XYZ file of C-alpha atoms in Angstrom:
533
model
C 168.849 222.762 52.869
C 165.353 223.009 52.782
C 162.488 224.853 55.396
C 159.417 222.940 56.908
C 156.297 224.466 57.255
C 157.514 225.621 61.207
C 160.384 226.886 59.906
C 162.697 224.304 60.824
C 165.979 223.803 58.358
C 165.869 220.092 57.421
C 168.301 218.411 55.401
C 167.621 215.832 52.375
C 169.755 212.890 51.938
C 169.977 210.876 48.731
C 172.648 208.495 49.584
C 172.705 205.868 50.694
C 169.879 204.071 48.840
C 167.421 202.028 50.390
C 167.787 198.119 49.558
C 164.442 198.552 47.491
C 166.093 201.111 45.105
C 168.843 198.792 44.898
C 167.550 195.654 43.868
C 164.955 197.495 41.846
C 168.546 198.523 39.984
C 169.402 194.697 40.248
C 166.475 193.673 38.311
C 166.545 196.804 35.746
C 169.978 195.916 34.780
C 168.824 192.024 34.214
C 166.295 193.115 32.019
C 168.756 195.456 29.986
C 170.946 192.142 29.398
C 168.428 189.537 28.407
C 166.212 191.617 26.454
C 166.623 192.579 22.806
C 167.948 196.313 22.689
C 170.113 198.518 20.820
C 173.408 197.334 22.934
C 172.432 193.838 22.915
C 171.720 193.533 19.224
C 175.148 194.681 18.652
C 177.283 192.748 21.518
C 174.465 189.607 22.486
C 171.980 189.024 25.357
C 172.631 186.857 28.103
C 170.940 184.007 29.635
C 168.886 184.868 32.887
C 171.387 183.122 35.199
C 174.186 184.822 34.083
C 172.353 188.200 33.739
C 171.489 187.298 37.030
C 174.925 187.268 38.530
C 176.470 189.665 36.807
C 173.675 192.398 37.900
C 174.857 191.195 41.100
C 178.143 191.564 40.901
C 177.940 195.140 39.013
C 175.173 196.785 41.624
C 177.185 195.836 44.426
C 180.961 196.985 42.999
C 178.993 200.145 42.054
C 177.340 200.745 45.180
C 181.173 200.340 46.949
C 182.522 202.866 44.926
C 179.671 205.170 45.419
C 180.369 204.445 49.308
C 183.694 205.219 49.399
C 183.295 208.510 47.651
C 180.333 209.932 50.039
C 182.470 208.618 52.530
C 185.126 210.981 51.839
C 182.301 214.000 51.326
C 180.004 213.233 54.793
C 178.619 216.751 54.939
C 177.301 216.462 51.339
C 173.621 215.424 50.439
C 175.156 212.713 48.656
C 174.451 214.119 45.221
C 177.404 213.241 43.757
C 177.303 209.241 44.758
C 174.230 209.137 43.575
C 175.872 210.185 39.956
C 178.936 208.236 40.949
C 176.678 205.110 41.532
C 174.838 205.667 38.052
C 177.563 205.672 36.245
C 179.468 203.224 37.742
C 176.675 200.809 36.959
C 176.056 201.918 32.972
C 179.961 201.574 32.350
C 180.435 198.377 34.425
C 176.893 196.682 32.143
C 178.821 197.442 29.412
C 181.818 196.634 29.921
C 179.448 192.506 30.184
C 178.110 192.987 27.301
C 181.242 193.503 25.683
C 182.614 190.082 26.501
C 180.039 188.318 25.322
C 179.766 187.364 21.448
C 178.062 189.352 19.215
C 175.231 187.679 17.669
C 171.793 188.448 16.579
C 168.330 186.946 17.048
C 168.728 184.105 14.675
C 172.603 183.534 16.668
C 174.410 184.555 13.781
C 177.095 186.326 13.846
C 177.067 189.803 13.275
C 179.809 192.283 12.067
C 179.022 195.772 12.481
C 179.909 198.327 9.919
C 182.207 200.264 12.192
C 183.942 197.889 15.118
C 185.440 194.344 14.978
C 183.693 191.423 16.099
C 184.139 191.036 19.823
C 186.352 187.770 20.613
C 184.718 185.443 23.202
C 186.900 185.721 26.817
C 185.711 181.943 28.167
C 186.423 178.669 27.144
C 184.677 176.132 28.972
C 184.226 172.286 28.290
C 182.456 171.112 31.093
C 178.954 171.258 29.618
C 176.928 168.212 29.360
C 177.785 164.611 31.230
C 181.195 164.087 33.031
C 183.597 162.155 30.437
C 186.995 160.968 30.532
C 189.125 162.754 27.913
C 192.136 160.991 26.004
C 194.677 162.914 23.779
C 192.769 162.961 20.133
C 189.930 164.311 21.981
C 191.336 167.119 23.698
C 193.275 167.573 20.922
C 189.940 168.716 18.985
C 188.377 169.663 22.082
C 191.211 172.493 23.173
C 191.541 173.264 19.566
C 190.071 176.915 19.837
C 192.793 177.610 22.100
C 195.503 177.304 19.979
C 194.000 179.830 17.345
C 196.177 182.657 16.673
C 194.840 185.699 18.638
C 192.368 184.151 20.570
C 191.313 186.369 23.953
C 190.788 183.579 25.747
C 190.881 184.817 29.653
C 189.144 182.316 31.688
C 189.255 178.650 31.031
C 186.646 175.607 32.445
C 188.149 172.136 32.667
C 185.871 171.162 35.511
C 183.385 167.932 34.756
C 185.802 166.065 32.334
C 188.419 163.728 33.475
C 192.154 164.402 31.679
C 194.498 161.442 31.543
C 198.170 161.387 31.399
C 198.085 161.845 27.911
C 195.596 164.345 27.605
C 197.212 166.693 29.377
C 200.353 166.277 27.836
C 198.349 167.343 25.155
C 197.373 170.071 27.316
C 200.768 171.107 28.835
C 202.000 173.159 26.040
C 198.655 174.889 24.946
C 198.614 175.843 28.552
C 201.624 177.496 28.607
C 201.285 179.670 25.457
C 198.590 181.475 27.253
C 199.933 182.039 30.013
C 200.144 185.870 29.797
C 196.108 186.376 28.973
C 195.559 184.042 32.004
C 192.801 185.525 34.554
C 190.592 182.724 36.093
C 191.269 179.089 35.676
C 188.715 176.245 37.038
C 190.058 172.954 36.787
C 187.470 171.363 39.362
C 186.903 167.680 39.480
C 188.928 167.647 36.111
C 190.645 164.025 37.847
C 187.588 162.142 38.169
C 188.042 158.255 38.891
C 191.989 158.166 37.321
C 194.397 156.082 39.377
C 196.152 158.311 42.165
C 199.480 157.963 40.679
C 198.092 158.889 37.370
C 195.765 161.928 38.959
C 198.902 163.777 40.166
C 201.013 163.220 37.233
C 198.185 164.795 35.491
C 198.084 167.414 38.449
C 201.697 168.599 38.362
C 201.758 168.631 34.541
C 199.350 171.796 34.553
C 200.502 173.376 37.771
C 203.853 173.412 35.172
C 202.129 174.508 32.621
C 200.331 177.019 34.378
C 202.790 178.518 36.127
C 203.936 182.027 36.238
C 200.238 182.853 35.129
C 198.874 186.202 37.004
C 195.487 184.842 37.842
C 192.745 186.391 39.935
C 190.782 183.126 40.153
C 191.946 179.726 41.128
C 189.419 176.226 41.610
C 190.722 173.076 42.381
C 187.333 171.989 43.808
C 186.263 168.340 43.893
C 189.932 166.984 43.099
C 190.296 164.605 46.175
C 193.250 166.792 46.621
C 194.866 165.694 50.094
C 198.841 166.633 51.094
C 199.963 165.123 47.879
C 197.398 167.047 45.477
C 198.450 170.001 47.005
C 201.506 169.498 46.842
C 201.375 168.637 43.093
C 199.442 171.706 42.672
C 203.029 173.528 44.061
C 204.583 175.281 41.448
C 201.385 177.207 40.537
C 200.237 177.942 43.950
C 203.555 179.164 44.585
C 203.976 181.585 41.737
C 200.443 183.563 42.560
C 200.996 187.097 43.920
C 197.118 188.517 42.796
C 195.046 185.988 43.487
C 191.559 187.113 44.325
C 189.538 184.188 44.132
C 190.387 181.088 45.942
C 188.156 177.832 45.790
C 189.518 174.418 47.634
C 185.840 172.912 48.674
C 185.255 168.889 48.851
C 189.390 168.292 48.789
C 189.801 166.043 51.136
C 192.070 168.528 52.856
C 193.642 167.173 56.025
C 195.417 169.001 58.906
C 198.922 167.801 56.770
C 196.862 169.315 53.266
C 196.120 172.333 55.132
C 199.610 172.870 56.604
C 200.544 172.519 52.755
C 197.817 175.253 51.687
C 199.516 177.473 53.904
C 202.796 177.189 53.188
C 202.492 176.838 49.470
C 200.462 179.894 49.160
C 202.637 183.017 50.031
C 200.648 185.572 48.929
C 197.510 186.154 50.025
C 197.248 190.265 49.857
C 194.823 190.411 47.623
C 192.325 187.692 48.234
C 189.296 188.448 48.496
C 187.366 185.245 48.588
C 188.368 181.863 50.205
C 185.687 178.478 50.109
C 187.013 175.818 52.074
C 183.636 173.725 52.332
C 183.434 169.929 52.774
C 187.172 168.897 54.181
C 188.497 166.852 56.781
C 190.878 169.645 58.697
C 190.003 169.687 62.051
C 191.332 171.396 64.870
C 195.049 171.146 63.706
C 194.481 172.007 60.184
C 192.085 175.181 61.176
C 195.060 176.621 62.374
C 196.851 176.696 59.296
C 194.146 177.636 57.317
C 193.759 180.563 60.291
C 196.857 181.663 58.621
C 196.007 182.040 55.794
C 193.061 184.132 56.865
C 195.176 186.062 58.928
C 197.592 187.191 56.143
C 194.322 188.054 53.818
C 192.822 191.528 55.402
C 191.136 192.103 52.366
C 188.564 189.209 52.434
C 184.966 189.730 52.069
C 183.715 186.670 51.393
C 185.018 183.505 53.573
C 183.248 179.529 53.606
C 185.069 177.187 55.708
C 181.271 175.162 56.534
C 181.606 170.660 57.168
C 185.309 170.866 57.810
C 185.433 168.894 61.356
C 186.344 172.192 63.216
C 186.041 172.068 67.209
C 186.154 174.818 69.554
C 190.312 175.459 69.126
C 190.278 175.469 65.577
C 187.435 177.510 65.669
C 188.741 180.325 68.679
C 192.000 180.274 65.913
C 189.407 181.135 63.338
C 187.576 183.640 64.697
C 191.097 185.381 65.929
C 192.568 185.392 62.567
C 188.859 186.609 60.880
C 189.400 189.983 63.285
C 191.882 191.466 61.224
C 189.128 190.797 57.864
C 186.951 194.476 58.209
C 185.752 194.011 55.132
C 183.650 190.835 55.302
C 180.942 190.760 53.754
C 179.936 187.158 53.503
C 180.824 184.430 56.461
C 179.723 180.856 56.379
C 181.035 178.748 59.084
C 178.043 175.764 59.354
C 178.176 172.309 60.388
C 181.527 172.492 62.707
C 181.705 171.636 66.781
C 183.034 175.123 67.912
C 180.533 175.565 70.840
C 180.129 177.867 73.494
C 183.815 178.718 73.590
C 184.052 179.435 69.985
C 180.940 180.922 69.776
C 182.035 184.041 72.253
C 185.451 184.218 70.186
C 183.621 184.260 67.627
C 181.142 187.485 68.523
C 185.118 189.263 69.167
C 185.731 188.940 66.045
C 182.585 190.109 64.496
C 183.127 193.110 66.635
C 185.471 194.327 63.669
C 183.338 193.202 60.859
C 181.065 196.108 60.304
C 180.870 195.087 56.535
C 178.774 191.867 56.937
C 175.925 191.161 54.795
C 175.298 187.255 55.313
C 176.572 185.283 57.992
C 175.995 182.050 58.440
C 176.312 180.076 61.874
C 173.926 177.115 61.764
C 175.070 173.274 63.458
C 177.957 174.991 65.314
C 176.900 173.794 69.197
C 176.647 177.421 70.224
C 174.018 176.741 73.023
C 172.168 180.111 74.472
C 175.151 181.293 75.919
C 177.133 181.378 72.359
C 174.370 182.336 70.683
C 173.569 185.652 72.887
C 177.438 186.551 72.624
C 177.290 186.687 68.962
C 173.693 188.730 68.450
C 174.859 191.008 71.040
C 177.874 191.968 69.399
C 175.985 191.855 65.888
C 173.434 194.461 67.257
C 176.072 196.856 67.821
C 177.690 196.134 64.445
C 177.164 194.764 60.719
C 174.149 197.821 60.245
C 173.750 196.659 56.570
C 173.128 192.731 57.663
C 170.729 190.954 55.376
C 170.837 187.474 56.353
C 171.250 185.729 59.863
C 171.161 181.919 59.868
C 171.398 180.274 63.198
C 170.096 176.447 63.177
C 170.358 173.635 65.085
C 172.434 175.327 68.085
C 170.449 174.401 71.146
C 168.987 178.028 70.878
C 165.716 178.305 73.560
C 163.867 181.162 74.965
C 166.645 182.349 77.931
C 168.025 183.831 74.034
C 165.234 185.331 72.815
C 165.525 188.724 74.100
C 169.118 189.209 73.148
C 167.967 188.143 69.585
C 165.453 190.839 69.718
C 166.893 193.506 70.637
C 169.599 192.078 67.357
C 166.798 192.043 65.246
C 165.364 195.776 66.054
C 168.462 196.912 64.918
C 168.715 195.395 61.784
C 166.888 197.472 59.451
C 167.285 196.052 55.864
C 167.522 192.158 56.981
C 166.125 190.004 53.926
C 166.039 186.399 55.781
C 165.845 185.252 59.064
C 166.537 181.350 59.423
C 166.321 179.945 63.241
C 165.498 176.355 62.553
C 165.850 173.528 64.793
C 165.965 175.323 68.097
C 163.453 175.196 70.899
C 162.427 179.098 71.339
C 158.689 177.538 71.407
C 155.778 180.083 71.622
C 157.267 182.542 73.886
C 159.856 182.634 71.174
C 158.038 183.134 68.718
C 155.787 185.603 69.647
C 158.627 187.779 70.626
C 160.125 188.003 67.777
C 157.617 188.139 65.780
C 157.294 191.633 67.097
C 160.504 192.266 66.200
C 160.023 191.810 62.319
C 157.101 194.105 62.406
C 159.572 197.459 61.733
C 161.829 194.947 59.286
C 160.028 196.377 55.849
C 162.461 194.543 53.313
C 162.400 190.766 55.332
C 161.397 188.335 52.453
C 161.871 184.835 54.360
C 161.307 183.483 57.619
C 162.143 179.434 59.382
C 161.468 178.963 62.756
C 160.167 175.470 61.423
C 161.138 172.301 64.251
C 161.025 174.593 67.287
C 158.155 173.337 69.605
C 155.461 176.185 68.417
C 151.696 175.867 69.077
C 149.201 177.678 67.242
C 149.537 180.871 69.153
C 153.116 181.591 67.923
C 152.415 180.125 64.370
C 149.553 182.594 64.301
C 151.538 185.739 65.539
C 153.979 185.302 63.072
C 151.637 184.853 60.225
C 150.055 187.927 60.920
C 152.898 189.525 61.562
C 154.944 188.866 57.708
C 151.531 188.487 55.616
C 151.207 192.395 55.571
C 154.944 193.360 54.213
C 154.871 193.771 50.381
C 157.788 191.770 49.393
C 157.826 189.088 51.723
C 158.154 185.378 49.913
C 158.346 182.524 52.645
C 157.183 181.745 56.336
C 158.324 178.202 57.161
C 156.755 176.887 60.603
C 157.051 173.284 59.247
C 157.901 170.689 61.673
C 156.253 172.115 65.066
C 153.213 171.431 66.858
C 150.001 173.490 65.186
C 146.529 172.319 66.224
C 144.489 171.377 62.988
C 142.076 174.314 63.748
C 145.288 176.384 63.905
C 146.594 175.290 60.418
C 143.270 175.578 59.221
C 143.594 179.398 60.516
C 146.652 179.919 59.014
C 145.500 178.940 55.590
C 142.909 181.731 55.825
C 145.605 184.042 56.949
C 147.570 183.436 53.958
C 144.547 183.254 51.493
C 145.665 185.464 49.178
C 149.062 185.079 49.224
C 149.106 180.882 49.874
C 152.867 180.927 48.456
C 154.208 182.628 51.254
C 153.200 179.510 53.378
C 155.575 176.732 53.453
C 154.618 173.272 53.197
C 152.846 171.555 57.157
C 153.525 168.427 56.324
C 155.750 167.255 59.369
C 153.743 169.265 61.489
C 152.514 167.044 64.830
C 149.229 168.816 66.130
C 149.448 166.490 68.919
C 152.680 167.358 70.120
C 154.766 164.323 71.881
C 153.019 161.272 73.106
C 151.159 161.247 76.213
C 152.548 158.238 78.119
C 155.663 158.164 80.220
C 157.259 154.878 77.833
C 156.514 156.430 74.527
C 158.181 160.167 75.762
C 161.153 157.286 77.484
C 161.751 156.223 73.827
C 161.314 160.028 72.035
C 164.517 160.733 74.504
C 166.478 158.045 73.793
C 165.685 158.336 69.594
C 165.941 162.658 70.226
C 169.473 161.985 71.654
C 170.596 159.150 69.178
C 169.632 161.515 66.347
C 171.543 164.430 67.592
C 174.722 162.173 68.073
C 174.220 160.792 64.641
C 174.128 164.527 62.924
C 177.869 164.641 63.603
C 178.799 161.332 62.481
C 181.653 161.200 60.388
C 182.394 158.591 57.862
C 186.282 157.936 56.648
């Protein structure tokens, strides 16, 4: 407790960080794993992408922890999360480096004096151009795998193509590791075999592979359907700690999704589920409601292009009430409309947790659209990305989005594409982002706006330090008002996105040419929703 100078006890809070401190952390920790130092000389750097992702990961399990211990202390300056945090972080960068081979600057391998050289924890084949693999090959190819105590944990199959005989070759490899097992990607690991052949090949490692304790699962990019399920039985079936669960571009059918359902008992621990790219519709969102339903502690969920209308999608949003810790939701390109758009905002009612939600080509009209902000303004405090295109969004909206926005203090990106909030729209909320100190991107690009709102928003991001992108591409800026914008932006001309399907003169003049604009407007809309079997 400290005094001001009236005399006035004030208290000083050190937790929780701001987002600043926290990616500054982020970045800190990347540059501890790609640069030289005396931790990576002895363990090995790591490429930017993975340093990347892994700074990621670490900040934001470290942060949690942190959390959850000042949680459990409220009255406290938060001190002791602060050290928590800290530590968390050092032990968990570590704990990288450690998997990762040791090597030195010329990638030789180096043996320390006093510790054993660290064994390498993935095996992964799926570098370089997609290849069909026959039995001498991954004979050689899954040779280190056989290796007498290899610590082989994860394993990368995706990108080459296993025939029958391959992964007989396979099958008993497979097995003999079962019990160092943790993550196993065998995405588009099928590619152009004969169906028959495909699950032969399919059920020959779900045997193999069964009985394995794995926290992450992909079957991505398989073609999957009822019967690749299905094939995929006995190992979906024998999971009890999966974490990790990937199924995107299956060609997963209301029957394939009944099967996902039913052949996956356990869903306790899951924490992630992407379901992108399928063909389940109504019926099959309902079983794959299920499975969100039995999964309370998911945080992040995709289930974007999967032919979801409004029942499928009030299902859905039901079963993603009893997920309170989501952190990520991505529900794009589906037809749940106004119906499943207020379902939806119930739901979200209960996920305080949210980061990044993502809600664009989902038919939500004004009336969905305020349902969801509203609830979001009273919830989700630590939201850093809303993305809302192409739902029939116009101005009767913008106010309820406001009053969202005001109240989300840390938000990073702001993407309302493809509406029609026009000037008044703009304007509006470009008021809002003036107390939003951490906003880095901004699209409002394809939503009728003159000069006047292109200019208010310009002004309006230019001056934040870390901002990165206004796109206003696609609306209808006077040349004199691009011309103004460039000056606007003259120092910082990245932050501008490209103007080159901007239409200064708006629509055409004559009563014909604005006939045609409707007819070609409404053909396009009807065509964004086309589906090809």
């Amino acid at each position: 407790m400290e005094m001001n100078s009236q005399n006035r006890p004030f208290s000083i809070k050190l937790w929780p960080p701001s987002q600043n401190t926290r990616q500054t952390l982020v970045d800190k920790m990347i540059t501890n794993l790609t640069t030289r130092s005396i931790f990576t000389q002895k363990y090995a750097t790591l490429d930017r992408e993975e340093a990347e992702e892994n700074a990621k990961r670490i900040e934001d399990v470290a942060f949690v922890t942190a959390n959850l211990h000042y949680e459990k202390e409220p009255d406290g300056d938060g001190g002791s999360a602060v050290q928590l945090y800290a530590k968390e972080c050092s032990k968990l960068l570590l704990d990288v480096l450690k998997r990762e081979p040791t090597k030195n600057s010329d990638n030789e391998v180096v043996v320390p004096d006093d510790t054993a050289v660290p064994q390498e924890s993935v095996f992964d084949i799926s570098k370089g151009k997609r290849a069909f693999i026959e039995a001498e090959e991954a004979r050689e190819l899954l040779r280190p795998l056989t290796e007498s105590g290899n610590s082989f944990t994860k394993i990368c199959f995706s990108n080459r193509s296993f025939g029958l005989e391959a992964a007989e070759v396979a099958q008993p490899i497979l097995s003999s590791l079962k019990g160092q097992l943790k993550e196993v990607d065998l995405s588009d690991f099928v590619a152009g075999r004969p169906e028959a052949e495909a699950l032969d090949v399919m059920r020959i490692f779900s045997a193999a592979l069964e009985g394995s304790v794995l926290k992450y699962l992909n079957l991505s990019d398989n073609a999957l359907g009822e019967k690749g399920v299905r094939a995929f039985g006995a190992l979906l079936k024998s999971q009890s700690c999966l974490e990790e669960l990937y199924l995107m571009n299956d060609g997963i059918s209301e029957e394939a999704a009944q099967a996902v359902s039913e052949l996956i008992p356990s869903t306790e621990k899951l924490k992630i589920i992407h379901f992108h790219n399928n063909m389940t519709g109504d019926e099959g969102a309902l079983a794959i409601a299920e499975v969100v339903k039995r999964s309370p502690l998911l945080e992040d969920f995709r289930c974007s292009s999967t032919r979801i209308g409004e029942e499928g999608g009030v299902a859905l949003s039901e079963a993603l009430g009893n997920c309170t810790h989501l952190r990520k939701l991505d529900l794009r390109d589906n037809m749940l409309g106004v119906e499943g758009g207020i379902s939806l905002s119930k739901a979200l009612a209960k996920n305080a947790e949210l980061r990044e939600i993502y809600l664009s080509y989902l038919n939500l009209e004004d009336e969905g659209a305020i349902a969801i902000v509203n609830t979001l303004k009273e919830s989700a405090p630590r939201l850093e990305v809303l993305e809302m295109n192409g739902n029939e969004i116009t101005v009767d909206a913008v106010l309820a989005i406001v009053d969202c926005l005001a109240a989300k203090k840390i938000l990073a990106k702001l993407i309302l594409s493809e509406n029609e909030l026009k000037d008044e729209g703009a304007i509006q909320i470009s008021k809002a982002l003036e107390g939003l100190d951490q906003l880095k991107e901004v699209d409002l690009s394809s939503n009728e706006i003159s000069s006047d709102g292109a200019r208010q928003l310009a002004l309006t991001v230019v001056q934040k330090a870390d901002f990165k992108l206004l796109n206003i591409n696609g609306n209808q800026i006077s040349d004199d008002g691009i011309e103004e914008l460039k000056v606007i932006f003259e120092k910082s001309p990245d932050m501008l996105g490209p103007l080159d399907e901007n239409d200064p003169d708006g629509k055409d003049g004559d009563g014909e040419s604005d006939e045609e604009g409707g007819v070609e407007d409404e053909l396009e809309s009807k065509m964004k929703n086309l589906v090809v079997d």
